[in-house]
Amino acid sequence: MVSGATRSPRGHFPGIFTLANGLAREGKLSDEQYRFWRAGNDWYDANYPNPSHADPTVYDSSLNPGAVAWFKATAAHLIERVDGYLQLLAAHEVACERVESTDP
């Protein structure tokens, strides 16, 4: 998992998609960055189930405080696409780090 280096108001470290989505929502992306972000998110949506689509309460802070999604280390086809998101975050000086765990 890649997470932000600063805790969110909910008390957890936001993941790479939350960080990138925040930049897009705030209108901080250039046209090229926005195209990358939109295409990347569309690809993930088509190729990886969004936990909140299966259960809209999965990220509800009162029901599931600290809930975050992780990629399995064996999901190389999903992880390899993260580099572009890292470049996007670096371009906006958003601090983040890769976190690995055998028991997330």
CSV table of N, CA, C and O in Angstrom, one decimal:
chain,number,residue,atom,x,y,z
A,1,MET,N,0.8,-1.2,0.0
A,1,MET,CA,0.0,0.0,0.0
A,1,MET,C,0.9,1.2,0.0
A,1,MET,O,1.9,1.2,0.6
A,2,VAL,N,0.5,2.3,-0.6
A,2,VAL,CA,1.1,3.6,-0.6
A,2,VAL,C,0.2,4.5,0.2
A,2,VAL,O,-1.0,4.6,-0.1
A,3,SER,N,0.7,5.1,1.2
A,3,SER,CA,-0.1,6.0,2.0
A,3,SER,C,0.6,7.3,2.2
A,3,SER,O,1.8,7.5,2.1
A,4,GLY,N,-0.3,8.3,2.5
A,4,GLY,CA,0.2,9.6,2.8
A,4,GLY,C,1.0,9.6,4.1
A,4,GLY,O,0.9,8.7,4.9
A,5,ALA,N,1.9,10.6,4.2
A,5,ALA,CA,2.8,10.7,5.4
A,5,ALA,C,2.1,11.5,6.5
A,5,ALA,O,2.7,11.5,7.6
A,6,THR,N,0.9,12.0,6.3
A,6,THR,CA,0.2,12.8,7.3
A,6,THR,C,-1.2,12.2,7.5
A,6,THR,O,-1.8,11.9,6.6
A,7,ARG,N,-1.5,12.1,8.8
A,7,ARG,CA,-2.9,11.5,9.1
A,7,ARG,C,-4.0,12.4,8.6
A,7,ARG,O,-3.9,13.6,8.7
A,8,SER,N,-5.1,11.8,8.2
A,8,SER,CA,-6.2,12.6,7.8
A,8,SER,C,-7.0,13.0,9.0
A,8,SER,O,-6.7,12.5,10.1
A,9,PRO,N,-8.1,13.8,8.8
A,9,PRO,CA,-8.9,14.1,10.0
A,9,PRO,C,-9.5,12.9,10.6
A,9,PRO,O,-9.9,12.9,11.8
A,10,ARG,N,-9.7,11.8,9.9
A,10,ARG,CA,-10.3,10.6,10.4
A,10,ARG,C,-9.2,9.8,11.2
A,10,ARG,O,-9.6,8.8,11.9
A,11,GLY,N,-8.0,10.2,11.2
A,11,GLY,CA,-7.0,9.6,12.0
A,11,GLY,C,-6.1,8.5,11.3
A,11,GLY,O,-5.3,7.9,11.9
A,12,HIS,N,-6.4,8.3,10.0
A,12,HIS,CA,-5.6,7.3,9.3
A,12,HIS,C,-4.8,7.9,8.3
A,12,HIS,O,-4.9,9.1,8.0
A,13,PHE,N,-3.9,7.2,7.7
A,13,PHE,CA,-3.0,7.7,6.6
A,13,PHE,C,-3.7,7.4,5.3
A,13,PHE,O,-3.9,6.2,5.0
A,14,PRO,N,-4.1,8.4,4.5
A,14,PRO,CA,-4.9,8.2,3.3
A,14,PRO,C,-4.0,7.5,2.3
A,14,PRO,O,-2.8,7.7,2.2
A,15,GLY,N,-4.7,6.6,1.5
A,15,GLY,CA,-4.0,5.9,0.4
A,15,GLY,C,-3.8,6.7,-0.8
A,15,GLY,O,-4.2,7.9,-0.9
A,16,ILE,N,-3.1,6.1,-1.8
A,16,ILE,CA,-2.7,6.8,-3.0
A,16,ILE,C,-3.8,7.3,-3.8
A,16,ILE,O,-3.8,8.4,-4.3
A,17,PHE,N,-4.9,6.5,-3.8
A,17,PHE,CA,-6.1,7.0,-4.6
A,17,PHE,C,-6.8,8.1,-3.9
A,17,PHE,O,-7.2,9.1,-4.6
A,18,THR,N,-6.9,8.1,-2.6
A,18,THR,CA,-7.5,9.2,-1.9
A,18,THR,C,-6.7,10.5,-2.1
A,18,THR,O,-7.3,11.6,-2.3
A,19,LEU,N,-5.4,10.4,-2.1
A,19,LEU,CA,-4.5,11.5,-2.3
A,19,LEU,C,-4.7,12.1,-3.7
A,19,LEU,O,-4.8,13.3,-3.8
A,20,ALA,N,-4.6,11.2,-4.7
A,20,ALA,CA,-4.7,11.7,-6.1
A,20,ALA,C,-6.1,12.2,-6.3
A,20,ALA,O,-6.3,13.3,-7.0
A,21,ASN,N,-7.1,11.6,-5.8
A,21,ASN,CA,-8.5,12.0,-6.0
A,21,ASN,C,-8.7,13.4,-5.4
A,21,ASN,O,-9.4,14.2,-5.9
A,22,GLY,N,-8.1,13.6,-4.3
A,22,GLY,CA,-8.2,14.9,-3.6
A,22,GLY,C,-7.6,16.0,-4.5
A,22,GLY,O,-8.2,17.1,-4.6
A,23,LEU,N,-6.4,15.8,-5.1
A,23,LEU,CA,-5.8,16.8,-6.0
A,23,LEU,C,-6.8,17.1,-7.2
A,23,LEU,O,-6.9,18.2,-7.6
A,24,ALA,N,-7.4,16.0,-7.7
A,24,ALA,CA,-8.3,16.2,-8.9
A,24,ALA,C,-9.5,17.0,-8.4
A,24,ALA,O,-10.0,17.9,-9.1
A,25,ARG,N,-10.1,16.6,-7.3
A,25,ARG,CA,-11.3,17.3,-6.8
A,25,ARG,C,-11.0,18.8,-6.5
A,25,ARG,O,-11.9,19.6,-6.7
A,26,GLU,N,-9.8,19.1,-6.0
A,26,GLU,CA,-9.5,20.5,-5.7
A,26,GLU,C,-9.0,21.2,-7.0
A,26,GLU,O,-8.7,22.4,-6.9
A,27,GLY,N,-9.0,20.6,-8.1
A,27,GLY,CA,-8.7,21.3,-9.4
A,27,GLY,C,-7.2,21.6,-9.5
A,27,GLY,O,-6.8,22.5,-10.2
A,28,LYS,N,-6.4,20.8,-8.9
A,28,LYS,CA,-4.9,21.1,-8.9
A,28,LYS,C,-4.1,20.4,-10.0
A,28,LYS,O,-3.0,20.7,-10.1
A,29,LEU,N,-4.8,19.6,-10.7
A,29,LEU,CA,-4.1,18.8,-11.8
A,29,LEU,C,-4.0,19.6,-13.1
A,29,LEU,O,-5.0,20.3,-13.5
A,30,SER,N,-2.9,19.5,-13.8
A,30,SER,CA,-2.8,20.1,-15.1
A,30,SER,C,-3.7,19.2,-16.0
A,30,SER,O,-4.2,18.1,-15.6
A,31,ASP,N,-3.9,19.7,-17.3
A,31,ASP,CA,-4.8,18.9,-18.2
A,31,ASP,C,-4.2,17.5,-18.4
A,31,ASP,O,-4.9,16.5,-18.4
A,32,GLU,N,-2.9,17.4,-18.6
A,32,GLU,CA,-2.2,16.1,-18.8
A,32,GLU,C,-2.3,15.2,-17.6
A,32,GLU,O,-2.6,14.0,-17.7
A,33,GLN,N,-2.1,15.8,-16.4
A,33,GLN,CA,-2.2,15.0,-15.2
A,33,GLN,C,-3.7,14.5,-15.0
A,33,GLN,O,-3.9,13.4,-14.5
A,34,TYR,N,-4.6,15.4,-15.3
A,34,TYR,CA,-6.0,15.0,-15.2
A,34,TYR,C,-6.4,13.9,-16.1
A,34,TYR,O,-7.0,12.9,-15.7
A,35,ARG,N,-5.9,13.9,-17.3
A,35,ARG,CA,-6.1,12.8,-18.3
A,35,ARG,C,-5.5,11.5,-17.7
A,35,ARG,O,-6.1,10.4,-17.8
A,36,PHE,N,-4.3,11.6,-17.2
A,36,PHE,CA,-3.7,10.4,-16.6
A,36,PHE,C,-4.5,9.8,-15.5
A,36,PHE,O,-4.8,8.7,-15.4
A,37,TRP,N,-4.9,10.8,-14.5
A,37,TRP,CA,-5.7,10.4,-13.4
A,37,TRP,C,-7.0,9.7,-13.8
A,37,TRP,O,-7.4,8.7,-13.3
A,38,ARG,N,-7.7,10.4,-14.7
A,38,ARG,CA,-9.0,9.9,-15.1
A,38,ARG,C,-8.9,8.5,-15.8
A,38,ARG,O,-9.6,7.6,-15.5
A,39,ALA,N,-7.9,8.4,-16.7
A,39,ALA,CA,-7.7,7.1,-17.4
A,39,ALA,C,-7.3,6.0,-16.4
A,39,ALA,O,-7.7,4.9,-16.4
A,40,GLY,N,-6.4,6.4,-15.4
A,40,GLY,CA,-6.0,5.4,-14.4
A,40,GLY,C,-7.1,4.9,-13.5
A,40,GLY,O,-7.3,3.7,-13.3
A,41,ASN,N,-7.9,5.9,-13.0
A,41,ASN,CA,-9.0,5.5,-12.2
A,41,ASN,C,-10.0,4.7,-13.0
A,41,ASN,O,-10.6,3.7,-12.4
A,42,ASP,N,-10.3,5.0,-14.2
A,42,ASP,CA,-11.2,4.3,-15.0
A,42,ASP,C,-10.7,2.8,-15.2
A,42,ASP,O,-11.5,1.9,-15.2
A,43,TRP,N,-9.4,2.7,-15.4
A,43,TRP,CA,-8.8,1.3,-15.6
A,43,TRP,C,-9.0,0.5,-14.3
A,43,TRP,O,-9.4,-0.6,-14.4
A,44,TYR,N,-8.6,1.1,-13.2
A,44,TYR,CA,-8.8,0.4,-11.9
A,44,TYR,C,-10.3,0.0,-11.7
A,44,TYR,O,-10.6,-1.1,-11.2
A,45,ASP,N,-11.2,1.0,-12.0
A,45,ASP,CA,-12.6,0.7,-11.8
A,45,ASP,C,-13.0,-0.5,-12.6
A,45,ASP,O,-13.9,-1.3,-12.2
A,46,ALA,N,-12.5,-0.6,-13.8
A,46,ALA,CA,-12.9,-1.7,-14.7
A,46,ALA,C,-12.2,-3.0,-14.4
A,46,ALA,O,-12.7,-4.1,-14.7
A,47,ASN,N,-11.0,-3.0,-13.7
A,47,ASN,CA,-10.2,-4.2,-13.5
A,47,ASN,C,-10.1,-4.6,-12.0
A,47,ASN,O,-9.5,-5.7,-11.7
A,48,TYR,N,-10.6,-3.8,-11.1
A,48,TYR,CA,-10.5,-4.2,-9.7
A,48,TYR,C,-11.7,-3.7,-8.9
A,48,TYR,O,-12.2,-2.6,-9.1
A,49,PRO,N,-12.3,-4.6,-8.2
A,49,PRO,CA,-13.6,-4.2,-7.5
A,49,PRO,C,-13.3,-3.1,-6.4
A,49,PRO,O,-12.4,-3.2,-5.7
A,50,ASN,N,-14.2,-2.2,-6.5
A,50,ASN,CA,-14.1,-1.1,-5.5
A,50,ASN,C,-14.9,-1.6,-4.2
A,50,ASN,O,-16.1,-1.9,-4.3
A,51,PRO,N,-14.2,-1.7,-3.1
A,51,PRO,CA,-14.9,-2.2,-1.9
A,51,PRO,C,-16.2,-1.5,-1.5
A,51,PRO,O,-17.1,-2.1,-1.1
A,52,SER,N,-16.2,-0.2,-1.8
A,52,SER,CA,-17.4,0.6,-1.4
A,52,SER,C,-18.6,0.3,-2.3
A,52,SER,O,-19.7,0.7,-2.0
A,53,HIS,N,-18.3,-0.3,-3.5
A,53,HIS,CA,-19.5,-0.6,-4.4
A,53,HIS,C,-20.1,-1.9,-3.8
A,53,HIS,O,-21.4,-2.0,-4.0
A,54,ALA,N,-19.4,-2.8,-3.3
A,54,ALA,CA,-20.0,-4.0,-2.7
A,54,ALA,C,-20.6,-3.7,-1.3
A,54,ALA,O,-21.7,-4.3,-1.0
A,55,ASP,N,-20.1,-2.7,-0.6
A,55,ASP,CA,-20.6,-2.4,0.7
A,55,ASP,C,-20.4,-0.9,0.9
A,55,ASP,O,-19.3,-0.4,1.3
A,56,PRO,N,-21.4,-0.1,0.7
A,56,PRO,CA,-21.2,1.4,0.8
A,56,PRO,C,-20.8,1.9,2.2
A,56,PRO,O,-20.3,3.0,2.3
A,57,THR,N,-20.9,1.1,3.2
A,57,THR,CA,-20.5,1.5,4.5
A,57,THR,C,-19.1,1.1,4.9
A,57,THR,O,-18.6,1.4,6.0
A,58,VAL,N,-18.4,0.4,4.0
A,58,VAL,CA,-17.0,-0.1,4.3
A,58,VAL,C,-16.1,1.0,4.8
A,58,VAL,O,-15.3,0.7,5.6
A,59,TYR,N,-16.2,2.2,4.2
A,59,TYR,CA,-15.3,3.2,4.7
A,59,TYR,C,-16.0,4.2,5.6
A,59,TYR,O,-15.4,5.3,5.9
A,60,ASP,N,-17.1,3.9,6.1
A,60,ASP,CA,-17.8,4.7,7.1
A,60,ASP,C,-17.0,4.8,8.4
A,60,ASP,O,-16.7,3.8,9.0
A,61,SER,N,-16.6,6.0,8.7
A,61,SER,CA,-15.6,6.1,9.9
A,61,SER,C,-16.2,5.7,11.2
A,61,SER,O,-15.5,5.3,12.1
A,62,SER,N,-17.5,5.8,11.4
A,62,SER,CA,-18.1,5.4,12.6
A,62,SER,C,-18.3,3.9,12.7
A,62,SER,O,-18.2,3.3,13.8
A,63,LEU,N,-18.6,3.2,11.6
A,63,LEU,CA,-18.7,1.8,11.5
A,63,LEU,C,-17.4,1.0,11.4
A,63,LEU,O,-17.2,0.0,12.0
A,64,ASN,N,-16.5,1.6,10.6
A,64,ASN,CA,-15.2,0.9,10.3
A,64,ASN,C,-14.1,1.9,10.4
A,64,ASN,O,-13.5,2.2,9.4
A,65,PRO,N,-13.8,2.4,11.6
A,65,PRO,CA,-12.7,3.4,11.7
A,65,PRO,C,-11.4,2.8,11.2
A,65,PRO,O,-11.0,1.7,11.6
A,66,GLY,N,-10.7,3.6,10.4
A,66,GLY,CA,-9.4,3.2,9.9
A,66,GLY,C,-9.4,2.2,8.8
A,66,GLY,O,-8.4,1.7,8.4
A,67,ALA,N,-10.6,1.9,8.2
A,67,ALA,CA,-10.7,1.0,7.1
A,67,ALA,C,-9.9,1.5,5.9
A,67,ALA,O,-10.1,2.7,5.5
A,68,VAL,N,-9.0,0.7,5.3
A,68,VAL,CA,-8.3,1.0,4.1
A,68,VAL,C,-8.2,-0.2,3.2
A,68,VAL,O,-8.3,-1.3,3.7
A,69,ALA,N,-8.0,0.0,2.0
A,69,ALA,CA,-7.8,-1.2,1.0
A,69,ALA,C,-6.3,-1.4,0.7
A,69,ALA,O,-5.6,-0.4,0.6
A,70,TRP,N,-5.9,-2.6,0.6
A,70,TRP,CA,-4.5,-3.0,0.2
A,70,TRP,C,-4.5,-3.8,-1.0
A,70,TRP,O,-5.5,-4.5,-1.3
A,71,PHE,N,-3.4,-3.8,-1.8
A,71,PHE,CA,-3.2,-4.7,-2.8
A,71,PHE,C,-2.4,-5.9,-2.3
A,71,PHE,O,-1.5,-5.7,-1.5
A,72,LYS,N,-2.7,-7.1,-2.7
A,72,LYS,CA,-1.9,-8.2,-2.4
A,72,LYS,C,-0.5,-8.0,-3.1
A,72,LYS,O,-0.5,-7.5,-4.2
A,73,ALA,N,0.6,-8.5,-2.5
A,73,ALA,CA,1.9,-8.4,-3.1
A,73,ALA,C,1.9,-9.1,-4.4
A,73,ALA,O,2.7,-8.7,-5.3
A,74,THR,N,1.1,-10.1,-4.6
A,74,THR,CA,1.1,-10.9,-5.9
A,74,THR,C,0.3,-10.2,-7.0
A,74,THR,O,0.3,-10.7,-8.1
A,75,ALA,N,-0.4,-9.1,-6.7
A,75,ALA,CA,-1.2,-8.4,-7.7
A,75,ALA,C,-0.3,-7.4,-8.5
A,75,ALA,O,-0.6,-6.2,-8.6
A,76,ALA,N,0.7,-7.9,-9.1
A,76,ALA,CA,1.7,-7.1,-9.9
A,76,ALA,C,1.0,-6.3,-10.9
A,76,ALA,O,1.4,-5.1,-11.2
A,77,HIS,N,0.0,-6.8,-11.6
A,77,HIS,CA,-0.6,-6.1,-12.7
A,77,HIS,C,-1.4,-4.8,-12.2
A,77,HIS,O,-1.6,-3.9,-12.9
A,78,LEU,N,-1.7,-4.8,-10.9
A,78,LEU,CA,-2.4,-3.7,-10.3
A,78,LEU,C,-1.3,-2.7,-9.7
A,78,LEU,O,-1.4,-1.5,-9.9
A,79,ILE,N,-0.3,-3.3,-9.1
A,79,ILE,CA,0.7,-2.5,-8.4
A,79,ILE,C,1.6,-1.7,-9.4
A,79,ILE,O,2.0,-0.6,-9.2
A,80,GLU,N,1.9,-2.3,-10.6
A,80,GLU,CA,2.7,-1.7,-11.6
A,80,GLU,C,2.2,-0.3,-12.1
A,80,GLU,O,2.9,0.5,-12.5
A,81,ARG,N,0.9,-0.1,-12.0
A,81,ARG,CA,0.3,1.1,-12.4
A,81,ARG,C,0.4,2.2,-11.4
A,81,ARG,O,0.0,3.4,-11.7
A,82,VAL,N,0.8,1.9,-10.2
A,82,VAL,CA,0.9,2.9,-9.1
A,82,VAL,C,2.0,3.9,-9.4
A,82,VAL,O,1.9,5.0,-8.9
A,83,ASP,N,3.0,3.6,-10.1
A,83,ASP,CA,4.1,4.5,-10.3
A,83,ASP,C,3.7,5.8,-10.9
A,83,ASP,O,4.2,6.9,-10.5
A,84,GLY,N,2.7,5.8,-11.8
A,84,GLY,CA,2.2,7.1,-12.4
A,84,GLY,C,1.5,7.9,-11.3
A,84,GLY,O,1.7,9.2,-11.3
A,85,TYR,N,0.8,7.3,-10.4
A,85,TYR,CA,0.2,8.0,-9.3
A,85,TYR,C,1.3,8.6,-8.4
A,85,TYR,O,1.2,9.7,-7.9
A,86,LEU,N,2.4,7.9,-8.2
A,86,LEU,CA,3.5,8.4,-7.3
A,86,LEU,C,4.1,9.6,-8.0
A,86,LEU,O,4.4,10.6,-7.3
A,87,GLN,N,4.3,9.6,-9.3
A,87,GLN,CA,4.8,10.7,-10.0
A,87,GLN,C,3.9,11.9,-9.9
A,87,GLN,O,4.3,13.1,-9.7
A,88,LEU,N,2.6,11.7,-10.0
A,88,LEU,CA,1.6,12.7,-9.9
A,88,LEU,C,1.7,13.4,-8.5
A,88,LEU,O,1.7,14.6,-8.4
A,89,LEU,N,1.7,12.5,-7.5
A,89,LEU,CA,1.8,13.1,-6.1
A,89,LEU,C,3.1,13.8,-5.9
A,89,LEU,O,3.1,14.9,-5.3
A,90,ALA,N,4.2,13.3,-6.4
A,90,ALA,CA,5.5,14.0,-6.3
A,90,ALA,C,5.5,15.4,-6.9
A,90,ALA,O,6.0,16.3,-6.4
A,91,ALA,N,4.8,15.4,-8.1
A,91,ALA,CA,4.8,16.7,-8.8
A,91,ALA,C,4.0,17.8,-8.0
A,91,ALA,O,4.3,19.0,-8.2
A,92,HIS,N,3.2,17.3,-7.1
A,92,HIS,CA,2.4,18.3,-6.2
A,92,HIS,C,3.0,18.3,-4.8
A,92,HIS,O,2.3,18.8,-3.9
A,93,GLU,N,4.2,17.7,-4.6
A,93,GLU,CA,4.8,17.6,-3.3
A,93,GLU,C,4.0,17.1,-2.2
A,93,GLU,O,3.9,17.5,-1.1
A,94,VAL,N,3.2,16.0,-2.6
A,94,VAL,CA,2.4,15.3,-1.6
A,94,VAL,C,3.3,14.1,-1.1
A,94,VAL,O,3.6,13.2,-1.8
A,95,ALA,N,3.6,14.2,0.2
A,95,ALA,CA,4.5,13.2,0.8
A,95,ALA,C,3.7,11.9,0.9
A,95,ALA,O,2.6,11.9,1.4
A,96,CYS,N,4.3,10.8,0.5
A,96,CYS,CA,3.7,9.4,0.7
A,96,CYS,C,4.8,8.4,0.8
A,96,CYS,O,6.0,8.7,0.5
A,97,GLU,N,4.5,7.2,1.3
A,97,GLU,CA,5.4,6.2,1.4
A,97,GLU,C,4.8,4.8,1.1
A,97,GLU,O,3.6,4.7,1.3
A,98,ARG,N,5.6,3.9,0.6
A,98,ARG,CA,5.1,2.5,0.4
A,98,ARG,C,5.1,1.7,1.7
A,98,ARG,O,6.1,1.8,2.4
A,99,VAL,N,4.0,1.1,2.0
A,99,VAL,CA,3.9,0.3,3.2
A,99,VAL,C,3.6,-1.1,2.8
A,99,VAL,O,2.7,-1.4,2.0
A,100,GLU,N,4.3,-2.1,3.3
A,100,GLU,CA,4.1,-3.5,3.0
A,100,GLU,C,3.8,-4.2,4.4
A,100,GLU,O,4.4,-3.9,5.4
A,101,SER,N,2.9,-5.2,4.4
A,101,SER,CA,2.6,-5.9,5.6
A,101,SER,C,2.2,-7.3,5.2
A,101,SER,O,1.5,-7.5,4.2
A,102,THR,N,2.6,-8.3,6.0
A,102,THR,CA,2.0,-9.6,5.8
A,102,THR,C,0.7,-9.8,6.5
A,102,THR,O,0.0,-10.8,6.3
A,103,ASP,N,0.3,-8.8,7.3
A,103,ASP,CA,-1.0,-8.9,8.0
A,103,ASP,C,-1.6,-7.4,8.2
A,103,ASP,O,-1.6,-6.8,9.2
A,104,PRO,N,-2.0,-6.9,7.0
A,104,PRO,CA,-2.5,-5.5,7.1
A,104,PRO,C,-3.8,-5.4,7.9
A,104,PRO,O,-4.2,-4.4,8.4
